[in-house]
């Protein structure tokens, strides 16, 4: 998708940035990774469940990911 002036849409820009972070050589601190994870989940999946799953509760890394996602609660999926 592109706008009338052939600029990428915000979704396309988001997908490009997401792919770059997955495959690029940019090294992010853990806190930065969690912020991007939370934003990615909110935009691609929507609201986090009110309560974490049993897996998320039992695994520290998964719980941090859940909390990062939940921190973007109310943030619109379309940016």
PDB file of C-alpha atoms in Angstrom:
ATOM      1  CA  UNK A   1       0.000   0.000   0.000  1.00  0.00           C
ATOM      2  CA  UNK A   2       1.137   3.503  -0.776  1.00  0.00           C
ATOM      3  CA  UNK A   3      -0.338   6.954  -0.396  1.00  0.00           C
ATOM      4  CA  UNK A   4      -1.250   9.149  -3.365  1.00  0.00           C
ATOM      5  CA  UNK A   5       2.285  10.570  -3.477  1.00  0.00           C
ATOM      6  CA  UNK A   6       3.703   7.010  -3.515  1.00  0.00           C
ATOM      7  CA  UNK A   7       4.891   7.143   0.097  1.00  0.00           C
ATOM      8  CA  UNK A   8       4.529   3.934   2.124  1.00  0.00           C
ATOM      9  CA  UNK A   9       1.588   3.782   4.519  1.00  0.00           C
ATOM     10  CA  UNK A  10       2.192   3.711   8.267  1.00  0.00           C
ATOM     11  CA  UNK A  11       1.438  -0.034   8.302  1.00  0.00           C
ATOM     12  CA  UNK A  12       3.948  -0.652   5.535  1.00  0.00           C
ATOM     13  CA  UNK A  13       6.541   1.490   7.336  1.00  0.00           C
ATOM     14  CA  UNK A  14       5.853  -0.445  10.544  1.00  0.00           C
ATOM     15  CA  UNK A  15       6.300  -3.769   8.739  1.00  0.00           C
ATOM     16  CA  UNK A  16       9.580  -2.593   7.197  1.00  0.00           C
ATOM     17  CA  UNK A  17      10.880  -1.486  10.593  1.00  0.00           C
ATOM     18  CA  UNK A  18       9.750  -4.746  12.164  1.00  0.00           C
ATOM     19  CA  UNK A  19      11.547  -6.786   9.500  1.00  0.00           C
ATOM     20  CA  UNK A  20      14.678  -4.679   9.963  1.00  0.00           C
ATOM     21  CA  UNK A  21      14.671  -5.321  13.708  1.00  0.00           C
ATOM     22  CA  UNK A  22      14.233  -9.049  13.145  1.00  0.00           C
ATOM     23  CA  UNK A  23      17.024  -9.372  10.588  1.00  0.00           C
ATOM     24  CA  UNK A  24      19.249  -6.334  11.097  1.00  0.00           C
ATOM     25  CA  UNK A  25      22.465  -6.098  13.006  1.00  0.00           C
ATOM     26  CA  UNK A  26      21.159  -3.367  15.295  1.00  0.00           C
ATOM     27  CA  UNK A  27      21.669  -4.394  18.917  1.00  0.00           C
ATOM     28  CA  UNK A  28      19.033  -3.172  21.362  1.00  0.00           C
ATOM     29  CA  UNK A  29      19.017  -3.237  25.135  1.00  0.00           C
ATOM     30  CA  UNK A  30      16.510  -5.622  26.717  1.00  0.00           C
ATOM     31  CA  UNK A  31      14.227  -2.759  27.775  1.00  0.00           C
ATOM     32  CA  UNK A  32      14.182  -1.422  24.199  1.00  0.00           C
ATOM     33  CA  UNK A  33      13.405  -4.896  22.848  1.00  0.00           C
ATOM     34  CA  UNK A  34      10.471  -5.175  25.246  1.00  0.00           C
ATOM     35  CA  UNK A  35       9.096  -1.809  24.137  1.00  0.00           C
ATOM     36  CA  UNK A  36       9.210  -2.868  20.493  1.00  0.00           C
ATOM     37  CA  UNK A  37       7.708  -6.251  21.371  1.00  0.00           C
ATOM     38  CA  UNK A  38       4.826  -4.614  23.249  1.00  0.00           C
ATOM     39  CA  UNK A  39       4.130  -2.239  20.366  1.00  0.00           C
ATOM     40  CA  UNK A  40       4.376  -5.055  17.815  1.00  0.00           C
ATOM     41  CA  UNK A  41       1.901  -7.240  19.733  1.00  0.00           C
ATOM     42  CA  UNK A  42      -0.525  -4.365  20.292  1.00  0.00           C
ATOM     43  CA  UNK A  43      -0.506  -3.353  16.625  1.00  0.00           C
ATOM     44  CA  UNK A  44      -0.584  -6.852  15.140  1.00  0.00           C
ATOM     45  CA  UNK A  45      -2.783  -8.643  17.701  1.00  0.00           C
ATOM     46  CA  UNK A  46      -4.693  -5.977  19.591  1.00  0.00           C
ATOM     47  CA  UNK A  47      -5.311  -5.720  23.307  1.00  0.00           C
ATOM     48  CA  UNK A  48      -3.461  -8.033  25.683  1.00  0.00           C
ATOM     49  CA  UNK A  49      -5.694 -10.296  27.751  1.00  0.00           C
ATOM     50  CA  UNK A  50      -6.592  -8.966  31.207  1.00  0.00           C
ATOM     51  CA  UNK A  51      -4.667 -11.776  32.859  1.00  0.00           C
ATOM     52  CA  UNK A  52      -1.466 -13.453  31.669  1.00  0.00           C
ATOM     53  CA  UNK A  53      -1.656 -17.101  30.622  1.00  0.00           C
ATOM     54  CA  UNK A  54      -0.323 -19.853  32.867  1.00  0.00           C
ATOM     55  CA  UNK A  55       2.762 -20.107  30.636  1.00  0.00           C
ATOM     56  CA  UNK A  56       3.385 -16.370  30.958  1.00  0.00           C
ATOM     57  CA  UNK A  57       2.981 -16.586  34.734  1.00  0.00           C
ATOM     58  CA  UNK A  58       5.457 -19.459  35.030  1.00  0.00           C
ATOM     59  CA  UNK A  59       8.204 -18.059  32.778  1.00  0.00           C
ATOM     60  CA  UNK A  60       9.970 -14.828  33.716  1.00  0.00           C
ATOM     61  CA  UNK A  61      10.819 -13.803  30.123  1.00  0.00           C
ATOM     62  CA  UNK A  62       7.238 -14.476  28.985  1.00  0.00           C
ATOM     63  CA  UNK A  63       5.890 -12.431  31.885  1.00  0.00           C
ATOM     64  CA  UNK A  64       8.078  -9.466  30.917  1.00  0.00           C
ATOM     65  CA  UNK A  65       6.788  -9.766  27.343  1.00  0.00           C
ATOM     66  CA  UNK A  66       3.191  -9.862  28.576  1.00  0.00           C
ATOM     67  CA  UNK A  67       3.765  -6.780  30.743  1.00  0.00           C
ATOM     68  CA  UNK A  68       5.344  -4.935  27.790  1.00  0.00           C
ATOM     69  CA  UNK A  69       2.319  -5.777  25.617  1.00  0.00           C
ATOM     70  CA  UNK A  70      -0.135  -4.844  28.375  1.00  0.00           C
ATOM     71  CA  UNK A  71       1.623  -1.483  28.818  1.00  0.00           C
ATOM     72  CA  UNK A  72       0.277  -0.446  25.395  1.00  0.00           C
ATOM     73  CA  UNK A  73      -3.315  -1.188  26.360  1.00  0.00           C
ATOM     74  CA  UNK A  74      -5.624   1.323  24.670  1.00  0.00           C
ATOM     75  CA  UNK A  75      -3.093   2.153  21.954  1.00  0.00           C
ATOM     76  CA  UNK A  76      -4.933   1.945  18.605  1.00  0.00           C
ATOM     77  CA  UNK A  77      -4.014  -0.909  16.272  1.00  0.00           C
ATOM     78  CA  UNK A  78      -3.830   1.398  13.273  1.00  0.00           C
ATOM     79  CA  UNK A  79      -1.327   3.732  14.943  1.00  0.00           C
TER      80      UNK A  79
END
